[in-house]
Every structure is written in C-alpha cells, then in structure tokens.
C-alpha cells in the first residue's frame, strides 16, 4: 500500500511540473514578464503613491527606494506620463526609473497582436496598427519602435515611427460581422477599445447591436443599425454582449 501511495504521489508531481503541459515563462532583464506588463519601475528615494477610490477619496502607499514594481497601463497627455502600478498610479518624475519591456516580448503573449496608440499628445490617440497589414517592430538606437508603412501610389513607404511606450499591445480575436448581440447591462460605449477613451454614449441593458469587426483588447466594435453606412461604430466590452442566433 505504501509503495502504491509513493507511485501515485510521483505521478501527481509529474503532472504538476511537467514542462510540456505548462506555459513557458517569459523573462527579461533578470525577471519574469507577465501578460499586459509594459515595464518595471524603481524609485530613487522613498515616495508616496496614490490610488483613487470610486467615492472620490484617495488611498496612499509609501514605496521604498530601489524596490522593484511591475507596471501595466501607461497614460500620456499634457506632456505628462503616468504608469499604472497595480491599483496605484504614478507620474513620471526624476524620482522614477522606468524600464520598458521590449515590444517583441510584449507581443509574444498574443497570437494576433494589435498595437493601439495611447499617447493623447501625438494626434493619433486610439489609432490601431497590425503586424499583418501595415506595421512591424524595428530596432532603432537600442529601442524597439513601431514602424508604420503606407502606400503612396508608387510603392510602400515607411516613414512613421512610434515609441514602444506609446503603444498598448492588445489581443485580437476573430469575430463574424453582422452577428446580433444583446447588451446584458448598462454600459459606456467607447470611441476606441481603451477603458480610458472618450465615452460616446451609454448603451442601455437589453439594447440590440451588430458586430462590424474583430474584438480588440476585449472590446467589440458594433453598430445600432448595420445598414447605416455613415454611422461610426462604437466599442463595447465583449463580456456584456450576448450573441443572438
């Protein structure tokens, strides 16, 4: 009986640690990288960071000098940059040392990555790029940039380059066009597939919408009327859409 128990235990251990059955760990600069991580951050001195609660109040946290933190979303506007550190939001200053995870590593988590411009000062906030259509990642002066190409009638010209920190890397999933969806709860319709983008309008629970594109960053671009060619599509969270067949 004891021998049988040892055999079963060994089988369980193998099932847990078998590398062929688990996802490979992605590492950069000596640390593991997680999906949606944009970089890592340390501070040159002890500093207080804040998070805003739903009721408008703020909570603070003192972080220690040289402690390492992962960063996720980045915001850029009015010449300022903000990093999301868990629930806390930190403005870039000379006290913050940010190191970006290269775009090729960030995009490796997705089979079909889309790059979304999150820099509000660039004039192209919300613009989306795909590697299979109009862009690619290139190395310039030791940094990875997004290279944008377009046809000018004589050929393909690649003259526009975006810093990696201007780009949110998002997952893209195939969706059929023209599928009817019921909205299962009141929700804010966005201009772009970004939680911080402009709210175009509030869509009420029970509304019927139609898909017009693939889903990007867990949002789907939909229309109230599929036949309205002049109507701009709006982005709704995929999780609150129920397909009607």
PDB file of C-alpha atoms in Angstrom:
ATOM      1  CA  UNK A   1       0.000   0.000   0.000  1.00  0.00           C
ATOM      2  CA  UNK A   2       2.810   2.385   0.904  1.00  0.00           C
ATOM      3  CA  UNK A   3       4.560   1.634  -2.405  1.00  0.00           C
ATOM      4  CA  UNK A   4       1.358   2.339  -4.326  1.00  0.00           C
ATOM      5  CA  UNK A   5       0.961   5.674  -2.494  1.00  0.00           C
ATOM      6  CA  UNK A   6       4.513   6.713  -3.467  1.00  0.00           C
ATOM      7  CA  UNK A   7       3.863   5.844  -7.129  1.00  0.00           C
ATOM      8  CA  UNK A   8       0.636   7.869  -7.168  1.00  0.00           C
ATOM      9  CA  UNK A   9       2.360  10.821  -5.476  1.00  0.00           C
ATOM     10  CA  UNK A  10       5.155  10.773  -8.046  1.00  0.00           C
ATOM     11  CA  UNK A  11       2.598  10.733 -10.854  1.00  0.00           C
ATOM     12  CA  UNK A  12       0.808  13.754  -9.353  1.00  0.00           C
ATOM     13  CA  UNK A  13       4.065  15.697  -9.003  1.00  0.00           C
ATOM     14  CA  UNK A  14       4.979  14.951 -12.618  1.00  0.00           C
ATOM     15  CA  UNK A  15       1.549  16.141 -13.790  1.00  0.00           C
ATOM     16  CA  UNK A  16       2.035  19.448 -11.972  1.00  0.00           C
ATOM     17  CA  UNK A  17       5.588  20.228 -13.076  1.00  0.00           C
ATOM     18  CA  UNK A  18       5.654  18.581 -16.493  1.00  0.00           C
ATOM     19  CA  UNK A  19       7.020  21.412 -18.677  1.00  0.00           C
ATOM     20  CA  UNK A  20       5.226  20.120 -21.760  1.00  0.00           C
ATOM     21  CA  UNK A  21       1.886  20.843 -20.064  1.00  0.00           C
ATOM     22  CA  UNK A  22       2.611  24.322 -18.707  1.00  0.00           C
ATOM     23  CA  UNK A  23       3.176  27.701 -20.364  1.00  0.00           C
ATOM     24  CA  UNK A  24       6.768  28.761 -20.840  1.00  0.00           C
ATOM     25  CA  UNK A  25       7.945  31.517 -18.528  1.00  0.00           C
ATOM     26  CA  UNK A  26       8.971  34.710 -20.320  1.00  0.00           C
ATOM     27  CA  UNK A  27      11.892  36.579 -18.764  1.00  0.00           C
ATOM     28  CA  UNK A  28      13.561  39.926 -19.437  1.00  0.00           C
ATOM     29  CA  UNK A  29      16.334  41.730 -17.585  1.00  0.00           C
ATOM     30  CA  UNK A  30      16.509  39.015 -14.935  1.00  0.00           C
ATOM     31  CA  UNK A  31      12.801  38.946 -14.054  1.00  0.00           C
ATOM     32  CA  UNK A  32       9.655  37.175 -15.199  1.00  0.00           C
ATOM     33  CA  UNK A  33       7.405  39.170 -17.544  1.00  0.00           C
ATOM     34  CA  UNK A  34       3.626  38.922 -17.294  1.00  0.00           C
ATOM     35  CA  UNK A  35       0.925  39.406 -19.905  1.00  0.00           C
ATOM     36  CA  UNK A  36      -0.020  43.104 -20.310  1.00  0.00           C
ATOM     37  CA  UNK A  37       3.124  44.217 -18.463  1.00  0.00           C
ATOM     38  CA  UNK A  38       4.662  47.303 -20.072  1.00  0.00           C
ATOM     39  CA  UNK A  39       7.790  47.591 -17.969  1.00  0.00           C
ATOM     40  CA  UNK A  40       9.233  47.745 -14.492  1.00  0.00           C
ATOM     41  CA  UNK A  41       9.858  50.640 -12.175  1.00  0.00           C
ATOM     42  CA  UNK A  42      12.028  51.577  -9.225  1.00  0.00           C
ATOM     43  CA  UNK A  43      12.325  54.784  -7.205  1.00  0.00           C
ATOM     44  CA  UNK A  44      15.445  56.746  -6.297  1.00  0.00           C
ATOM     45  CA  UNK A  45      14.028  57.573  -2.834  1.00  0.00           C
ATOM     46  CA  UNK A  46      11.097  56.590  -0.628  1.00  0.00           C
ATOM     47  CA  UNK A  47       7.955  58.010  -2.188  1.00  0.00           C
ATOM     48  CA  UNK A  48       4.200  58.098  -1.559  1.00  0.00           C
ATOM     49  CA  UNK A  49       1.871  56.888  -4.338  1.00  0.00           C
ATOM     50  CA  UNK A  50      -1.909  57.190  -4.546  1.00  0.00           C
ATOM     51  CA  UNK A  51      -4.974  55.413  -5.846  1.00  0.00           C
ATOM     52  CA  UNK A  52      -8.399  56.976  -6.352  1.00  0.00           C
ATOM     53  CA  UNK A  53     -11.395  55.166  -4.899  1.00  0.00           C
ATOM     54  CA  UNK A  54     -14.827  55.027  -6.522  1.00  0.00           C
ATOM     55  CA  UNK A  55     -16.194  57.501  -3.951  1.00  0.00           C
ATOM     56  CA  UNK A  56     -13.573  60.098  -4.934  1.00  0.00           C
ATOM     57  CA  UNK A  57     -11.333  59.606  -1.920  1.00  0.00           C
ATOM     58  CA  UNK A  58      -7.679  58.607  -2.166  1.00  0.00           C
ATOM     59  CA  UNK A  59      -5.575  55.910  -0.506  1.00  0.00           C
ATOM     60  CA  UNK A  60      -1.802  56.241  -0.280  1.00  0.00           C
ATOM     61  CA  UNK A  61       1.089  53.835  -0.045  1.00  0.00           C
ATOM     62  CA  UNK A  62       4.740  54.533   0.766  1.00  0.00           C
ATOM     63  CA  UNK A  63       7.089  52.610  -1.536  1.00  0.00           C
ATOM     64  CA  UNK A  64      10.725  52.140  -0.662  1.00  0.00           C
ATOM     65  CA  UNK A  65      13.754  53.251  -2.610  1.00  0.00           C
ATOM     66  CA  UNK A  66      15.094  50.670  -5.119  1.00  0.00           C
ATOM     67  CA  UNK A  67      12.106  48.331  -4.646  1.00  0.00           C
ATOM     68  CA  UNK A  68      11.048  46.762  -7.947  1.00  0.00           C
ATOM     69  CA  UNK A  69       7.476  47.072  -9.249  1.00  0.00           C
ATOM     70  CA  UNK A  70       5.800  45.864 -12.431  1.00  0.00           C
ATOM     71  CA  UNK A  71       3.924  48.458 -14.476  1.00  0.00           C
ATOM     72  CA  UNK A  72       0.974  47.828 -16.755  1.00  0.00           C
ATOM     73  CA  UNK A  73      -1.076  50.579 -18.416  1.00  0.00           C
ATOM     74  CA  UNK A  74       0.602  53.844 -19.434  1.00  0.00           C
ATOM     75  CA  UNK A  75      -1.160  57.189 -19.947  1.00  0.00           C
ATOM     76  CA  UNK A  76       0.328  60.152 -21.803  1.00  0.00           C
ATOM     77  CA  UNK A  77      -1.294  63.578 -22.016  1.00  0.00           C
ATOM     78  CA  UNK A  78      -0.482  67.275 -21.494  1.00  0.00           C
ATOM     79  CA  UNK A  79       3.197  66.414 -21.744  1.00  0.00           C
ATOM     80  CA  UNK A  80       2.956  64.089 -18.727  1.00  0.00           C
ATOM     81  CA  UNK A  81       3.347  60.333 -18.398  1.00  0.00           C
ATOM     82  CA  UNK A  82       1.611  58.147 -15.816  1.00  0.00           C
ATOM     83  CA  UNK A  83       2.324  54.490 -15.014  1.00  0.00           C
ATOM     84  CA  UNK A  84      -0.208  52.083 -13.516  1.00  0.00           C
ATOM     85  CA  UNK A  85       1.451  50.108 -10.707  1.00  0.00           C
ATOM     86  CA  UNK A  86      -1.222  47.654  -9.630  1.00  0.00           C
ATOM     87  CA  UNK A  87      -4.047  49.848  -8.314  1.00  0.00           C
ATOM     88  CA  UNK A  88      -1.711  52.801  -7.861  1.00  0.00           C
ATOM     89  CA  UNK A  89      -0.951  55.476 -10.456  1.00  0.00           C
ATOM     90  CA  UNK A  90       2.476  57.107 -10.568  1.00  0.00           C
ATOM     91  CA  UNK A  91       3.543  60.176 -12.533  1.00  0.00           C
ATOM     92  CA  UNK A  92       6.918  60.032 -14.246  1.00  0.00           C
ATOM     93  CA  UNK A  93       9.418  62.312 -12.490  1.00  0.00           C
ATOM     94  CA  UNK A  94      13.166  62.312 -11.867  1.00  0.00           C
ATOM     95  CA  UNK A  95      12.417  60.082  -8.864  1.00  0.00           C
ATOM     96  CA  UNK A  96      11.020  57.333 -11.102  1.00  0.00           C
ATOM     97  CA  UNK A  97      13.246  54.925 -13.038  1.00  0.00           C
ATOM     98  CA  UNK A  98      11.165  53.162 -15.710  1.00  0.00           C
ATOM     99  CA  UNK A  99      12.494  50.372 -17.919  1.00  0.00           C
ATOM    100  CA  UNK A 100      10.278  49.297 -20.791  1.00  0.00           C
ATOM    101  CA  UNK A 101       9.733  45.650 -21.714  1.00  0.00           C
ATOM    102  CA  UNK A 102      10.607  45.407 -25.448  1.00  0.00           C
ATOM    103  CA  UNK A 103       7.600  45.291 -27.756  1.00  0.00           C
ATOM    104  CA  UNK A 104       8.589  41.947 -29.284  1.00  0.00           C
ATOM    105  CA  UNK A 105       8.379  40.380 -25.831  1.00  0.00           C
ATOM    106  CA  UNK A 106       5.088  42.109 -25.016  1.00  0.00           C
ATOM    107  CA  UNK A 107       3.536  40.988 -28.300  1.00  0.00           C
ATOM    108  CA  UNK A 108       4.727  37.383 -27.838  1.00  0.00           C
ATOM    109  CA  UNK A 109       1.820  36.777 -25.424  1.00  0.00           C
ATOM    110  CA  UNK A 110      -0.694  37.198 -28.260  1.00  0.00           C
ATOM    111  CA  UNK A 111      -1.147  35.148 -31.451  1.00  0.00           C
ATOM    112  CA  UNK A 112      -2.601  38.183 -33.277  1.00  0.00           C
ATOM    113  CA  UNK A 113      -1.402  41.392 -31.586  1.00  0.00           C
ATOM    114  CA  UNK A 114      -2.817  44.809 -32.335  1.00  0.00           C
ATOM    115  CA  UNK A 115      -0.975  47.980 -31.284  1.00  0.00           C
ATOM    116  CA  UNK A 116      -3.066  50.915 -30.029  1.00  0.00           C
ATOM    117  CA  UNK A 117      -1.649  54.429 -29.714  1.00  0.00           C
ATOM    118  CA  UNK A 118      -2.253  55.613 -26.112  1.00  0.00           C
ATOM    119  CA  UNK A 119      -0.395  58.955 -26.422  1.00  0.00           C
ATOM    120  CA  UNK A 120      -3.020  61.726 -26.390  1.00  0.00           C
ATOM    121  CA  UNK A 121      -0.400  64.317 -27.340  1.00  0.00           C
ATOM    122  CA  UNK A 122       0.576  62.567 -30.584  1.00  0.00           C
ATOM    123  CA  UNK A 123      -2.521  63.484 -32.577  1.00  0.00           C
ATOM    124  CA  UNK A 124      -3.281  59.819 -33.223  1.00  0.00           C
ATOM    125  CA  UNK A 125      -4.756  58.605 -29.934  1.00  0.00           C
ATOM    126  CA  UNK A 126      -6.635  55.337 -30.445  1.00  0.00           C
ATOM    127  CA  UNK A 127      -5.109  54.616 -33.864  1.00  0.00           C
ATOM    128  CA  UNK A 128      -4.601  50.868 -34.304  1.00  0.00           C
ATOM    129  CA  UNK A 129      -1.857  49.002 -36.137  1.00  0.00           C
ATOM    130  CA  UNK A 130      -1.446  45.339 -37.039  1.00  0.00           C
ATOM    131  CA  UNK A 131       1.712  43.481 -37.990  1.00  0.00           C
ATOM    132  CA  UNK A 132      -0.032  41.609 -40.797  1.00  0.00           C
ATOM    133  CA  UNK A 133      -1.271  44.773 -42.505  1.00  0.00           C
ATOM    134  CA  UNK A 134       0.658  47.993 -42.075  1.00  0.00           C
ATOM    135  CA  UNK A 135       3.327  47.865 -39.408  1.00  0.00           C
ATOM    136  CA  UNK A 136       6.230  45.987 -37.881  1.00  0.00           C
ATOM    137  CA  UNK A 137       8.587  46.268 -34.917  1.00  0.00           C
ATOM    138  CA  UNK A 138      12.054  47.598 -35.651  1.00  0.00           C
ATOM    139  CA  UNK A 139      15.136  48.379 -33.541  1.00  0.00           C
ATOM    140  CA  UNK A 140      16.364  51.970 -33.538  1.00  0.00           C
ATOM    141  CA  UNK A 141      19.195  53.261 -31.362  1.00  0.00           C
ATOM    142  CA  UNK A 142      18.777  50.387 -28.934  1.00  0.00           C
ATOM    143  CA  UNK A 143      14.992  50.850 -28.602  1.00  0.00           C
ATOM    144  CA  UNK A 144      12.150  48.975 -30.237  1.00  0.00           C
ATOM    145  CA  UNK A 145       9.821  51.166 -32.294  1.00  0.00           C
ATOM    146  CA  UNK A 146       6.632  50.512 -34.233  1.00  0.00           C
ATOM    147  CA  UNK A 147       7.253  51.228 -37.923  1.00  0.00           C
ATOM    148  CA  UNK A 148       4.162  52.308 -39.842  1.00  0.00           C
ATOM    149  CA  UNK A 149       4.028  51.909 -43.603  1.00  0.00           C
ATOM    150  CA  UNK A 150       1.544  53.126 -46.198  1.00  0.00           C
ATOM    151  CA  UNK A 151       1.202  53.160 -49.961  1.00  0.00           C
ATOM    152  CA  UNK A 152       1.603  56.450 -51.796  1.00  0.00           C
ATOM    153  CA  UNK A 153       0.655  55.120 -55.218  1.00  0.00           C
ATOM    154  CA  UNK A 154       4.244  54.400 -56.205  1.00  0.00           C
ATOM    155  CA  UNK A 155       5.022  51.829 -53.548  1.00  0.00           C
ATOM    156  CA  UNK A 156       5.129  51.239 -49.825  1.00  0.00           C
ATOM    157  CA  UNK A 157       6.778  53.954 -47.753  1.00  0.00           C
ATOM    158  CA  UNK A 158       7.666  53.514 -44.094  1.00  0.00           C
ATOM    159  CA  UNK A 159       8.272  56.925 -42.580  1.00  0.00           C
ATOM    160  CA  UNK A 160       6.346  56.951 -39.297  1.00  0.00           C
ATOM    161  CA  UNK A 161       7.859  55.516 -36.119  1.00  0.00           C
ATOM    162  CA  UNK A 162       6.200  55.260 -32.714  1.00  0.00           C
ATOM    163  CA  UNK A 163       7.989  54.607 -29.386  1.00  0.00           C
ATOM    164  CA  UNK A 164       7.025  51.366 -27.701  1.00  0.00           C
ATOM    165  CA  UNK A 165       5.752  53.259 -24.641  1.00  0.00           C
ATOM    166  CA  UNK A 166       3.184  54.975 -26.913  1.00  0.00           C
ATOM    167  CA  UNK A 167       1.680  51.610 -27.793  1.00  0.00           C
ATOM    168  CA  UNK A 168      -0.654  49.320 -25.875  1.00  0.00           C
ATOM    169  CA  UNK A 169      -0.264  45.744 -27.115  1.00  0.00           C
ATOM    170  CA  UNK A 170      -3.675  44.055 -27.194  1.00  0.00           C
ATOM    171  CA  UNK A 171      -5.163  40.711 -28.144  1.00  0.00           C
ATOM    172  CA  UNK A 172      -7.204  40.429 -31.341  1.00  0.00           C
ATOM    173  CA  UNK A 173      -9.817  37.690 -31.764  1.00  0.00           C
ATOM    174  CA  UNK A 174     -11.770  36.848 -34.895  1.00  0.00           C
ATOM    175  CA  UNK A 175     -15.457  37.771 -34.828  1.00  0.00           C
ATOM    176  CA  UNK A 176     -18.040  37.415 -37.576  1.00  0.00           C
ATOM    177  CA  UNK A 177     -19.502  40.616 -38.980  1.00  0.00           C
ATOM    178  CA  UNK A 178     -23.244  41.116 -38.695  1.00  0.00           C
ATOM    179  CA  UNK A 179     -23.849  38.989 -35.602  1.00  0.00           C
ATOM    180  CA  UNK A 180     -26.626  40.350 -33.385  1.00  0.00           C
ATOM    181  CA  UNK A 181     -25.824  40.877 -29.712  1.00  0.00           C
ATOM    182  CA  UNK A 182     -27.977  41.758 -26.733  1.00  0.00           C
ATOM    183  CA  UNK A 183     -26.398  44.159 -24.238  1.00  0.00           C
ATOM    184  CA  UNK A 184     -26.779  42.475 -20.825  1.00  0.00           C
ATOM    185  CA  UNK A 185     -26.134  45.542 -18.648  1.00  0.00           C
ATOM    186  CA  UNK A 186     -25.941  49.320 -18.928  1.00  0.00           C
ATOM    187  CA  UNK A 187     -22.511  50.174 -20.286  1.00  0.00           C
ATOM    188  CA  UNK A 188     -20.412  53.035 -21.642  1.00  0.00           C
ATOM    189  CA  UNK A 189     -19.721  52.910 -25.377  1.00  0.00           C
ATOM    190  CA  UNK A 190     -16.140  53.989 -26.139  1.00  0.00           C
ATOM    191  CA  UNK A 191     -14.562  55.737 -29.130  1.00  0.00           C
ATOM    192  CA  UNK A 192     -11.680  53.238 -29.092  1.00  0.00           C
ATOM    193  CA  UNK A 193     -11.056  49.842 -27.441  1.00  0.00           C
ATOM    194  CA  UNK A 194      -9.487  51.534 -24.408  1.00  0.00           C
ATOM    195  CA  UNK A 195     -11.097  51.885 -20.984  1.00  0.00           C
ATOM    196  CA  UNK A 196      -9.862  55.486 -20.674  1.00  0.00           C
ATOM    197  CA  UNK A 197     -11.022  56.630 -24.111  1.00  0.00           C
ATOM    198  CA  UNK A 198     -13.943  59.016 -24.614  1.00  0.00           C
ATOM    199  CA  UNK A 199     -17.433  57.747 -23.780  1.00  0.00           C
ATOM    200  CA  UNK A 200     -19.610  58.274 -26.853  1.00  0.00           C
ATOM    201  CA  UNK A 201     -22.875  57.335 -25.149  1.00  0.00           C
ATOM    202  CA  UNK A 202     -24.434  54.988 -22.626  1.00  0.00           C
ATOM    203  CA  UNK A 203     -25.997  51.835 -24.067  1.00  0.00           C
ATOM    204  CA  UNK A 204     -28.877  50.501 -22.003  1.00  0.00           C
ATOM    205  CA  UNK A 205     -29.376  46.904 -20.944  1.00  0.00           C
ATOM    206  CA  UNK A 206     -31.470  44.988 -23.489  1.00  0.00           C
ATOM    207  CA  UNK A 207     -30.301  47.027 -26.483  1.00  0.00           C
ATOM    208  CA  UNK A 208     -29.524  45.147 -29.713  1.00  0.00           C
ATOM    209  CA  UNK A 209     -26.281  45.852 -31.582  1.00  0.00           C
ATOM    210  CA  UNK A 210     -24.433  44.333 -34.553  1.00  0.00           C
ATOM    211  CA  UNK A 211     -20.759  43.388 -34.813  1.00  0.00           C
ATOM    212  CA  UNK A 212     -18.678  45.052 -37.516  1.00  0.00           C
ATOM    213  CA  UNK A 213     -15.122  43.956 -36.667  1.00  0.00           C
ATOM    214  CA  UNK A 214     -12.890  41.595 -34.747  1.00  0.00           C
ATOM    215  CA  UNK A 215     -12.633  42.086 -30.990  1.00  0.00           C
ATOM    216  CA  UNK A 216      -9.592  44.031 -29.791  1.00  0.00           C
ATOM    217  CA  UNK A 217      -8.483  44.414 -26.171  1.00  0.00           C
ATOM    218  CA  UNK A 218     -11.690  42.619 -25.041  1.00  0.00           C
ATOM    219  CA  UNK A 219     -13.858  45.213 -26.837  1.00  0.00           C
ATOM    220  CA  UNK A 220     -16.046  44.728 -29.908  1.00  0.00           C
ATOM    221  CA  UNK A 221     -16.890  47.440 -32.427  1.00  0.00           C
ATOM    222  CA  UNK A 222     -20.646  47.449 -33.023  1.00  0.00           C
ATOM    223  CA  UNK A 223     -23.417  49.474 -34.632  1.00  0.00           C
ATOM    224  CA  UNK A 224     -27.042  50.037 -33.648  1.00  0.00           C
ATOM    225  CA  UNK A 225     -28.023  49.745 -37.314  1.00  0.00           C
ATOM    226  CA  UNK A 226     -25.894  47.563 -39.577  1.00  0.00           C
ATOM    227  CA  UNK A 227     -27.317  49.219 -42.734  1.00  0.00           C
ATOM    228  CA  UNK A 228     -26.301  52.738 -41.674  1.00  0.00           C
ATOM    229  CA  UNK A 229     -23.105  53.285 -43.679  1.00  0.00           C
ATOM    230  CA  UNK A 230     -22.492  56.751 -42.225  1.00  0.00           C
ATOM    231  CA  UNK A 231     -22.748  55.578 -38.612  1.00  0.00           C
ATOM    232  CA  UNK A 232     -19.454  55.308 -36.742  1.00  0.00           C
ATOM    233  CA  UNK A 233     -19.080  52.044 -34.847  1.00  0.00           C
ATOM    234  CA  UNK A 234     -18.684  52.156 -31.070  1.00  0.00           C
ATOM    235  CA  UNK A 235     -16.677  49.861 -28.814  1.00  0.00           C
ATOM    236  CA  UNK A 236     -18.403  47.783 -26.114  1.00  0.00           C
ATOM    237  CA  UNK A 237     -16.889  45.268 -23.646  1.00  0.00           C
ATOM    238  CA  UNK A 238     -17.177  41.735 -25.028  1.00  0.00           C
ATOM    239  CA  UNK A 239     -18.149  40.390 -21.607  1.00  0.00           C
ATOM    240  CA  UNK A 240     -21.529  42.156 -21.568  1.00  0.00           C
ATOM    241  CA  UNK A 241     -22.579  41.084 -25.076  1.00  0.00           C
ATOM    242  CA  UNK A 242     -24.813  38.028 -25.539  1.00  0.00           C
ATOM    243  CA  UNK A 243     -24.968  36.662 -29.121  1.00  0.00           C
ATOM    244  CA  UNK A 244     -28.455  36.134 -30.589  1.00  0.00           C
ATOM    245  CA  UNK A 245     -28.657  33.381 -33.218  1.00  0.00           C
TER     246      UNK A 245
END
